[in-house]
Amino acid sequence: MATTTASFGAGKRESHDASVYYSRRMSGAAPVLQPTGLVQDPPQKILDKIFCQSSEAMTQIPDASVALMVTSPPYNVGKEYDEDLTLDAYLDLLHRVFTETYRVLEAGGRVAVNVANLGRKPYLALNHHVARLLEEVGFLLRGEIIWQKAKGAGGSCAWGSWQSAKNPTLRDLHEYIIVGCKESFSRQRKGDDSISKEDFMAATLSVWNIAPASAKRVGHPAPFPVDLPKRLIELYTFEDDLVLDPFMGAGATAIAAKQTDRFYVGYEISPEYRKLALDRIKKAATDPSP
Ligand SMILES: C[S@@+](CC[C@H](N)C(=O)[O-])C[C@H]1O[C@@H](n2cnc3c(N)ncnc32)[C@H](O)[C@@H]1O
């Protein structure tokens, strides 16, 4: 039986009729750009390539040819590749990359941006900034995934004032993945799915339990685990789709794309990390547990 959005409390969710919610003035508040409906096949020459340049200008990629962008941007927190940018300059960099991403994404294509919030004095809610930037550029937000990296805090005792209300601080076990799309919520292009029933059930929940990757083992200061882009790729793309990572790092997105029979294209400003990514992709092709 179909349910409706409850006027008091929360209702059941199966076969949900949300027309009452969507007819209210608060929904659809984000500006909707003029839809182009454009979907183009990417040229062969950019398939499975990592370009060593800034993703602020993705000159090799034609308009509307990418199905999904998955990335973890630099956090500007002092990793060896980070410049010491002001918050405004940092957000301007992300704005330029997201604007380029909007151009290269096909109508119905998706973006998934992994971000951690920073600091405590005060707390810098980068997830809010990223969601706002994506909306500003024109993306429609689809949701936010909590990536739970651990069940407990391990050895961390950064709890502030011990057993006291003086100044207790939260110890984060999670990061965020902000998900948006271009022009329409449904894919315009047709294709073959590859996700299993169990993976689909898990991937459509808003909390994902995935163990982090070891920076030391990968040889990059901030790698994400291959299982993270892999789940996003299988949830949001069809086989043979093109997946973009504008901050490719050690290549997790590319490895995940190949493991799921998709193509990748990426940008990495550091020649060393580009080489590391290419080596890992090659190794993953013969050893499925990189
Ligand atoms: C957080 S890391 C990405 C890690 C990646 N998800 C992985 O699993 O390895 C960000 C990467 O972006 C690269 N980078 C920084 N600014 C860039 C830019 N403007 N264009 C392209 N790459 C950039 C850095 O060198 C770094 O490797």
mmCIF file of C-alpha atoms and ligand atoms in Angstrom:
data_model
loop_
_atom_site.group_PDB
_atom_site.id
_atom_site.type_symbol
_atom_site.label_atom_id
_atom_site.label_comp_id
_atom_site.label_asym_id
_atom_site.label_seq_id
_atom_site.Cartn_x
_atom_site.Cartn_y
_atom_site.Cartn_z
ATOM 1 C CA MET A 1 0.000 0.000 0.000
ATOM 2 C CA ALA A 2 1.377 3.467 -0.849
ATOM 3 C CA THR A 3 2.106 5.771 2.087
ATOM 4 C CA THR A 4 2.220 9.594 2.051
ATOM 5 C CA THR A 5 4.591 12.002 3.814
ATOM 6 C CA ALA A 6 3.245 12.066 7.376
ATOM 7 C CA SER A 7 1.825 15.378 8.628
ATOM 8 C CA PHE A 8 3.023 14.350 12.095
ATOM 9 C CA GLY A 9 6.162 12.273 12.716
ATOM 10 C CA ALA A 10 7.607 9.887 10.163
ATOM 11 C CA GLY A 11 5.583 7.416 8.117
ATOM 12 C CA LYS A 12 6.448 4.113 6.463
ATOM 13 C CA ARG A 13 8.682 4.333 3.446
ATOM 14 C CA GLU A 14 7.586 1.522 1.132
ATOM 15 C CA SER A 15 5.965 2.679 -2.105
ATOM 16 C CA HIS A 16 6.003 6.224 -0.791
ATOM 17 C CA ASP A 17 3.880 8.997 -2.364
ATOM 18 C CA ALA A 18 5.880 12.170 -1.706
ATOM 19 C CA SER A 19 3.755 14.488 -3.886
ATOM 20 C CA VAL A 20 2.618 16.518 -0.863
ATOM 21 C CA TYR A 21 6.244 17.254 0.081
ATOM 22 C CA TYR A 22 7.241 18.119 -3.499
ATOM 23 C CA SER A 23 4.260 20.459 -3.974
ATOM 24 C CA ARG A 24 5.401 22.603 -1.041
ATOM 25 C CA ARG A 25 7.324 25.820 -1.745
ATOM 26 C CA MET A 26 10.501 24.726 0.112
ATOM 27 C CA SER A 27 11.265 21.878 -2.297
ATOM 28 C CA GLY A 28 12.942 22.762 -5.582
ATOM 29 C CA ALA A 29 14.503 25.879 -4.052
ATOM 30 C CA ALA A 30 17.834 25.326 -5.882
ATOM 31 C CA PRO A 31 18.231 27.291 -9.123
ATOM 32 C CA VAL A 32 17.746 25.006 -12.129
ATOM 33 C CA LEU A 33 19.916 25.877 -15.114
ATOM 34 C CA GLN A 34 18.537 25.638 -18.639
ATOM 35 C CA PRO A 35 18.696 21.882 -19.385
ATOM 36 C CA THR A 36 20.747 20.953 -22.447
ATOM 37 C CA GLY A 37 19.820 17.257 -22.530
ATOM 38 C CA LEU A 38 23.267 16.728 -24.049
ATOM 39 C CA VAL A 39 24.870 13.260 -23.873
ATOM 40 C CA GLN A 40 27.943 12.576 -26.051
ATOM 41 C CA ASP A 41 30.197 9.555 -26.521
ATOM 42 C CA PRO A 42 33.720 10.255 -25.221
ATOM 43 C CA PRO A 43 36.556 10.011 -27.778
ATOM 44 C CA GLN A 44 38.732 6.842 -27.615
ATOM 45 C CA LYS A 45 41.867 8.903 -27.029
ATOM 46 C CA ILE A 46 40.832 10.014 -23.504
ATOM 47 C CA LEU A 47 39.744 6.558 -22.273
ATOM 48 C CA ASP A 48 41.856 5.181 -19.395
ATOM 49 C CA LYS A 49 44.164 8.208 -19.359
ATOM 50 C CA ILE A 50 45.531 10.328 -16.504
ATOM 51 C CA PHE A 51 46.598 13.817 -17.552
ATOM 52 C CA CYS A 52 49.323 15.540 -15.568
ATOM 53 C CA GLN A 53 47.858 19.040 -15.224
ATOM 54 C CA SER A 54 45.430 20.982 -13.043
ATOM 55 C CA SER A 55 41.816 19.876 -13.363
ATOM 56 C CA GLU A 56 40.745 23.524 -13.336
ATOM 57 C CA ALA A 57 40.861 23.164 -17.155
ATOM 58 C CA MET A 58 40.079 19.642 -18.394
ATOM 59 C CA THR A 59 40.862 20.599 -21.957
ATOM 60 C CA GLN A 60 41.028 17.025 -23.312
ATOM 61 C CA ILE A 61 37.454 16.142 -22.292
ATOM 62 C CA PRO A 62 34.603 17.225 -24.565
ATOM 63 C CA ASP A 63 31.304 18.536 -23.148
ATOM 64 C CA ALA A 64 28.725 16.084 -21.790
ATOM 65 C CA SER A 65 30.826 12.921 -22.155
ATOM 66 C CA VAL A 66 31.359 11.756 -18.541
ATOM 67 C CA ALA A 67 28.826 9.653 -16.606
ATOM 68 C CA LEU A 68 30.196 10.043 -13.074
ATOM 69 C CA MET A 69 32.766 12.151 -11.283
ATOM 70 C CA VAL A 70 34.156 10.562 -8.103
ATOM 71 C CA THR A 71 36.817 12.364 -6.129
ATOM 72 C CA SER A 72 38.449 13.237 -2.876
ATOM 73 C CA PRO A 73 39.809 16.769 -3.258
ATOM 74 C CA PRO A 74 42.975 18.020 -1.551
ATOM 75 C CA TYR A 75 41.923 19.291 1.893
ATOM 76 C CA ASN A 76 44.452 22.145 2.158
ATOM 77 C CA VAL A 77 45.532 20.917 5.591
ATOM 78 C CA GLY A 78 49.277 20.676 5.054
ATOM 79 C CA LYS A 79 49.661 17.363 3.216
ATOM 80 C CA GLU A 80 52.782 17.536 1.064
ATOM 81 C CA TYR A 81 50.781 18.487 -2.067
ATOM 82 C CA ASP A 82 48.699 21.141 -0.253
ATOM 83 C CA GLU A 83 49.348 24.847 -0.660
ATOM 84 C CA ASP A 84 48.483 27.020 2.352
ATOM 85 C CA LEU A 85 45.417 28.589 0.709
ATOM 86 C CA THR A 86 42.919 30.817 2.528
ATOM 87 C CA LEU A 87 39.454 29.291 2.843
ATOM 88 C CA ASP A 88 38.174 31.601 0.081
ATOM 89 C CA ALA A 89 41.037 30.696 -2.281
ATOM 90 C CA TYR A 90 40.524 26.993 -1.530
ATOM 91 C CA LEU A 91 36.785 27.173 -2.214
ATOM 92 C CA ASP A 92 37.507 29.129 -5.427
ATOM 93 C CA LEU A 93 39.760 26.240 -6.580
ATOM 94 C CA LEU A 94 36.972 23.724 -5.901
ATOM 95 C CA HIS A 95 34.472 26.026 -7.624
ATOM 96 C CA ARG A 96 36.615 26.108 -10.789
ATOM 97 C CA VAL A 97 37.017 22.305 -10.797
ATOM 98 C CA PHE A 98 33.287 21.710 -10.160
ATOM 99 C CA THR A 99 32.408 24.173 -12.959
ATOM 100 C CA GLU A 100 34.652 22.236 -15.378
ATOM 101 C CA THR A 101 33.085 19.007 -14.097
ATOM 102 C CA TYR A 102 29.619 20.391 -14.857
ATOM 103 C CA ARG A 103 30.714 21.077 -18.441
ATOM 104 C CA VAL A 104 32.126 17.588 -19.070
ATOM 105 C CA LEU A 105 29.267 15.712 -17.363
ATOM 106 C CA GLU A 106 26.460 14.350 -19.527
ATOM 107 C CA ALA A 107 22.840 15.258 -18.745
ATOM 108 C CA GLY A 108 21.780 12.827 -16.000
ATOM 109 C CA GLY A 109 25.434 12.298 -14.966
ATOM 110 C CA ARG A 110 26.398 12.251 -11.292
ATOM 111 C CA VAL A 111 29.060 13.692 -8.979
ATOM 112 C CA ALA A 112 30.232 12.141 -5.689
ATOM 113 C CA VAL A 113 32.666 14.195 -3.590
ATOM 114 C CA ASN A 114 34.368 12.657 -0.552
ATOM 115 C CA VAL A 115 35.228 15.223 2.085
ATOM 116 C CA ALA A 116 36.181 15.248 5.784
ATOM 117 C CA ASN A 117 35.355 18.076 8.137
ATOM 118 C CA LEU A 118 38.293 19.711 9.847
ATOM 119 C CA GLY A 119 39.467 21.149 13.144
ATOM 120 C CA ARG A 120 37.590 21.879 16.341
ATOM 121 C CA LYS A 121 38.411 25.487 17.265
ATOM 122 C CA PRO A 122 36.173 26.159 15.434
ATOM 123 C CA TYR A 123 34.963 23.172 13.408
ATOM 124 C CA LEU A 124 35.193 23.717 9.633
ATOM 125 C CA ALA A 125 32.179 22.021 8.015
ATOM 126 C CA LEU A 126 33.624 21.418 4.539
ATOM 127 C CA ASN A 127 30.680 19.153 3.720
ATOM 128 C CA HIS A 128 28.391 22.196 3.923
ATOM 129 C CA HIS A 129 30.745 24.254 1.737
ATOM 130 C CA VAL A 130 30.984 21.468 -0.858
ATOM 131 C CA ALA A 131 27.195 20.983 -0.967
ATOM 132 C CA ARG A 132 26.691 24.751 -1.376
ATOM 133 C CA LEU A 133 29.374 24.970 -4.116
ATOM 134 C CA LEU A 134 27.835 22.071 -6.047
ATOM 135 C CA GLU A 135 24.429 23.782 -5.931
ATOM 136 C CA GLU A 136 25.973 27.112 -6.939
ATOM 137 C CA VAL A 137 27.556 25.497 -10.001
ATOM 138 C CA GLY A 138 24.168 24.060 -10.992
ATOM 139 C CA PHE A 139 24.131 20.485 -9.725
ATOM 140 C CA LEU A 140 20.989 19.037 -8.151
ATOM 141 C CA LEU A 141 21.811 17.463 -4.797
ATOM 142 C CA ARG A 142 20.814 13.796 -4.378
ATOM 143 C CA GLY A 143 22.030 13.114 -0.837
ATOM 144 C CA GLU A 144 24.914 12.751 1.539
ATOM 145 C CA ILE A 145 26.571 9.465 2.534
ATOM 146 C CA ILE A 146 28.270 9.082 5.912
ATOM 147 C CA TRP A 147 31.374 6.993 5.302
ATOM 148 C CA GLN A 148 32.003 5.281 8.641
ATOM 149 C CA LYS A 149 35.694 4.387 8.645
ATOM 150 C CA ALA A 150 35.874 2.592 12.005
ATOM 151 C CA LYS A 151 33.607 1.247 14.736
ATOM 152 C CA GLY A 152 35.639 2.803 17.561
ATOM 153 C CA ALA A 153 38.285 5.500 17.950
ATOM 154 C CA GLY A 154 41.180 3.031 18.257
ATOM 155 C CA GLY A 155 43.991 4.664 20.215
ATOM 156 C CA SER A 156 42.646 8.225 19.861
ATOM 157 C CA CYS A 157 42.306 10.082 23.164
ATOM 158 C CA ALA A 158 41.650 13.522 21.649
ATOM 159 C CA TRP A 159 38.481 13.876 23.719
ATOM 160 C CA GLY A 160 39.346 17.303 25.143
ATOM 161 C CA SER A 161 38.388 17.532 28.815
ATOM 162 C CA TRP A 162 38.187 13.954 30.219
ATOM 163 C CA GLN A 163 34.821 13.163 31.798
ATOM 164 C CA SER A 164 34.070 16.848 32.117
ATOM 165 C CA ALA A 165 31.678 19.267 30.457
ATOM 166 C CA LYS A 166 34.460 21.873 30.480
ATOM 167 C CA ASN A 167 35.393 21.259 26.818
ATOM 168 C CA PRO A 168 34.765 17.690 25.582
ATOM 169 C CA THR A 169 35.494 17.282 21.844
ATOM 170 C CA LEU A 170 34.092 14.848 19.292
ATOM 171 C CA ARG A 171 36.378 12.210 17.783
ATOM 172 C CA ASP A 172 35.301 11.686 14.159
ATOM 173 C CA LEU A 173 34.887 8.135 12.895
ATOM 174 C CA HIS A 174 33.452 9.286 9.596
ATOM 175 C CA GLU A 175 33.780 11.366 6.457
ATOM 176 C CA TYR A 176 31.127 12.480 3.958
ATOM 177 C CA ILE A 177 30.312 11.824 0.324
ATOM 178 C CA ILE A 178 28.128 14.537 -1.182
ATOM 179 C CA VAL A 179 26.192 13.279 -4.210
ATOM 180 C CA GLY A 180 24.657 15.424 -6.947
ATOM 181 C CA CYS A 181 23.587 15.190 -10.558
ATOM 182 C CA LYS A 182 23.328 17.318 -13.678
ATOM 183 C CA GLU A 183 19.975 18.415 -15.084
ATOM 184 C CA SER A 184 17.968 15.286 -14.261
ATOM 185 C CA PHE A 185 17.841 12.679 -11.530
ATOM 186 C CA SER A 186 17.498 9.785 -14.007
ATOM 187 C CA ARG A 187 20.219 8.720 -16.388
ATOM 188 C CA GLN A 188 19.455 9.721 -19.997
ATOM 189 C CA ARG A 189 21.783 7.132 -21.528
ATOM 190 C CA LYS A 190 20.806 3.458 -21.425
ATOM 191 C CA GLY A 191 23.207 0.704 -20.349
ATOM 192 C CA ASP A 192 23.849 -2.528 -18.486
ATOM 193 C CA ASP A 193 23.919 -2.590 -14.688
ATOM 194 C CA SER A 194 26.358 -4.758 -12.761
ATOM 195 C CA ILE A 195 25.432 -4.294 -9.098
ATOM 196 C CA SER A 196 24.326 -7.335 -7.084
ATOM 197 C CA LYS A 197 21.155 -7.363 -4.976
ATOM 198 C CA GLU A 198 23.136 -7.340 -1.699
ATOM 199 C CA ASP A 199 25.431 -4.509 -2.831
ATOM 200 C CA PHE A 200 22.453 -2.437 -4.025
ATOM 201 C CA MET A 201 20.702 -2.854 -0.665
ATOM 202 C CA ALA A 202 23.856 -1.714 1.176
ATOM 203 C CA ALA A 203 24.721 1.096 -1.259
ATOM 204 C CA THR A 204 21.290 2.727 -1.034
ATOM 205 C CA LEU A 205 21.655 3.164 2.744
ATOM 206 C CA SER A 206 23.112 6.513 3.811
ATOM 207 C CA VAL A 207 25.788 5.039 6.132
ATOM 208 C CA TRP A 208 28.590 3.023 4.541
ATOM 209 C CA ASN A 209 31.018 0.967 6.609
ATOM 210 C CA ILE A 210 34.252 0.710 4.633
ATOM 211 C CA ALA A 211 37.733 0.365 6.148
ATOM 212 C CA PRO A 212 40.154 3.185 5.201
ATOM 213 C CA ALA A 213 43.242 2.620 3.028
ATOM 214 C CA SER A 214 46.703 2.765 4.584
ATOM 215 C CA ALA A 215 48.650 5.834 3.421
ATOM 216 C CA LYS A 216 51.929 4.044 4.155
ATOM 217 C CA ARG A 217 51.024 0.930 2.194
ATOM 218 C CA VAL A 218 49.698 2.891 -0.803
ATOM 219 C CA GLY A 219 52.539 5.459 -0.742
ATOM 220 C CA HIS A 220 50.234 8.499 -0.907
ATOM 221 C CA PRO A 221 49.323 10.793 2.035
ATOM 222 C CA ALA A 222 45.521 10.580 1.574
ATOM 223 C CA PRO A 223 44.308 7.587 -0.457
ATOM 224 C CA PHE A 224 40.735 6.394 -0.267
ATOM 225 C CA PRO A 225 40.038 2.640 -0.335
ATOM 226 C CA VAL A 226 39.195 1.168 -3.759
ATOM 227 C CA ASP A 227 35.906 -0.175 -2.323
ATOM 228 C CA LEU A 228 34.591 3.369 -1.900
ATOM 229 C CA PRO A 229 34.691 4.489 -5.581
ATOM 230 C CA LYS A 230 33.776 0.928 -6.572
ATOM 231 C CA ARG A 231 30.475 1.085 -4.711
ATOM 232 C CA LEU A 232 29.720 4.558 -6.131
ATOM 233 C CA ILE A 233 30.574 3.414 -9.654
ATOM 234 C CA GLU A 234 28.337 0.345 -9.478
ATOM 235 C CA LEU A 235 25.475 2.319 -7.931
ATOM 236 C CA TYR A 236 25.550 5.276 -10.315
ATOM 237 C CA THR A 237 26.914 4.052 -13.670
ATOM 238 C CA PHE A 238 26.404 1.406 -16.342
ATOM 239 C CA GLU A 239 29.116 -0.844 -17.765
ATOM 240 C CA ASP A 240 31.419 0.934 -20.259
ATOM 241 C CA ASP A 241 30.533 4.370 -18.845
ATOM 242 C CA LEU A 242 33.302 6.936 -18.374
ATOM 243 C CA VAL A 243 34.248 7.823 -14.765
ATOM 244 C CA LEU A 244 36.262 10.982 -14.017
ATOM 245 C CA ASP A 245 38.496 11.720 -11.025
ATOM 246 C CA PRO A 246 39.845 15.301 -11.227
ATOM 247 C CA PHE A 247 42.171 14.693 -8.209
ATOM 248 C CA MET A 248 43.398 11.208 -9.077
ATOM 249 C CA GLY A 249 46.055 10.782 -6.367
ATOM 250 C CA ALA A 250 47.124 7.131 -6.136
ATOM 251 C CA GLY A 251 44.466 5.993 -8.614
ATOM 252 C CA ALA A 252 41.761 4.313 -6.491
ATOM 253 C CA THR A 253 38.976 5.578 -8.777
ATOM 254 C CA ALA A 254 40.757 4.253 -11.866
ATOM 255 C CA ILE A 255 41.351 0.821 -10.295
ATOM 256 C CA ALA A 256 37.682 0.651 -9.260
ATOM 257 C CA ALA A 257 36.583 1.634 -12.777
ATOM 258 C CA LYS A 258 38.627 -1.163 -14.374
ATOM 259 C CA GLN A 259 37.426 -3.722 -11.785
ATOM 260 C CA THR A 260 33.827 -2.901 -12.722
ATOM 261 C CA ASP A 261 34.308 -2.808 -16.531
ATOM 262 C CA ARG A 262 34.068 0.973 -16.842
ATOM 263 C CA PHE A 263 36.551 3.444 -18.338
ATOM 264 C CA TYR A 264 38.355 6.120 -16.352
ATOM 265 C CA VAL A 265 39.861 9.514 -17.082
ATOM 266 C CA GLY A 266 41.697 11.588 -14.523
ATOM 267 C CA TYR A 267 43.865 14.549 -13.638
ATOM 268 C CA GLU A 268 46.791 14.598 -11.223
ATOM 269 C CA ILE A 269 49.045 17.601 -10.871
ATOM 270 C CA SER A 270 51.998 15.650 -9.419
ATOM 271 C CA PRO A 271 54.019 13.531 -11.906
ATOM 272 C CA GLU A 272 55.097 11.232 -9.022
ATOM 273 C CA TYR A 273 51.529 10.475 -7.962
ATOM 274 C CA ARG A 274 50.464 10.054 -11.589
ATOM 275 C CA LYS A 275 53.196 7.425 -11.976
ATOM 276 C CA LEU A 276 52.177 5.781 -8.688
ATOM 277 C CA ALA A 277 48.559 5.630 -9.915
ATOM 278 C CA LEU A 278 49.581 4.114 -13.272
ATOM 279 C CA ASP A 279 51.742 1.497 -11.506
ATOM 280 C CA ARG A 280 48.889 0.568 -9.150
ATOM 281 C CA ILE A 281 46.403 0.316 -12.033
ATOM 282 C CA LYS A 282 48.774 -2.017 -13.898
ATOM 283 C CA LYS A 283 49.354 -4.126 -10.783
ATOM 284 C CA ALA A 284 45.621 -4.287 -10.011
ATOM 285 C CA ALA A 285 44.981 -5.690 -13.491
ATOM 286 C CA THR A 286 46.936 -8.816 -12.542
ATOM 287 C CA ASP A 287 46.450 -8.826 -8.736
ATOM 288 C CA PRO A 288 42.839 -8.031 -7.771
ATOM 289 C CA SER A 289 43.743 -6.985 -4.172
ATOM 290 C CA PRO A 290 46.026 -3.934 -4.615
HETATM 291 C C1 LIG B 1 43.168 13.778 -1.456
HETATM 292 S S1 LIG B 1 44.228 13.391 -2.759
HETATM 293 C C2 LIG B 1 43.285 12.248 -3.719
HETATM 294 C C3 LIG B 1 43.472 10.876 -3.242
HETATM 295 C C4 LIG B 1 42.810 9.821 -4.114
HETATM 296 N N1 LIG B 1 41.372 9.778 -3.903
HETATM 297 C C5 LIG B 1 43.394 8.434 -3.829
HETATM 298 O O1 LIG B 1 42.677 7.516 -3.424
HETATM 299 O O2 LIG B 1 44.616 8.300 -3.939
HETATM 300 C C6 LIG B 1 44.239 14.805 -3.779
HETATM 301 C C7 LIG B 1 45.198 14.732 -4.968
HETATM 302 O O3 LIG B 1 44.927 15.878 -5.794
HETATM 303 C C8 LIG B 1 46.154 16.307 -6.386
HETATM 304 N N2 LIG B 1 45.924 17.718 -6.790
HETATM 305 C C9 LIG B 1 45.982 18.836 -6.010
HETATM 306 N N3 LIG B 1 45.612 19.924 -6.730
HETATM 307 C C10 LIG B 1 45.307 19.483 -7.979
HETATM 308 C C11 LIG B 1 44.824 20.119 -9.174
HETATM 309 N N4 LIG B 1 44.600 21.442 -9.212
HETATM 310 N N5 LIG B 1 44.583 19.354 -10.265
HETATM 311 C C12 LIG B 1 44.811 18.003 -10.243
HETATM 312 N N6 LIG B 1 45.274 17.350 -9.143
HETATM 313 C C13 LIG B 1 45.509 18.079 -8.027
HETATM 314 C C14 LIG B 1 47.193 16.097 -5.288
HETATM 315 O O4 LIG B 1 48.501 15.972 -5.823
HETATM 316 C C15 LIG B 1 46.684 14.810 -4.626
HETATM 317 O O5 LIG B 1 47.338 13.662 -5.152
#
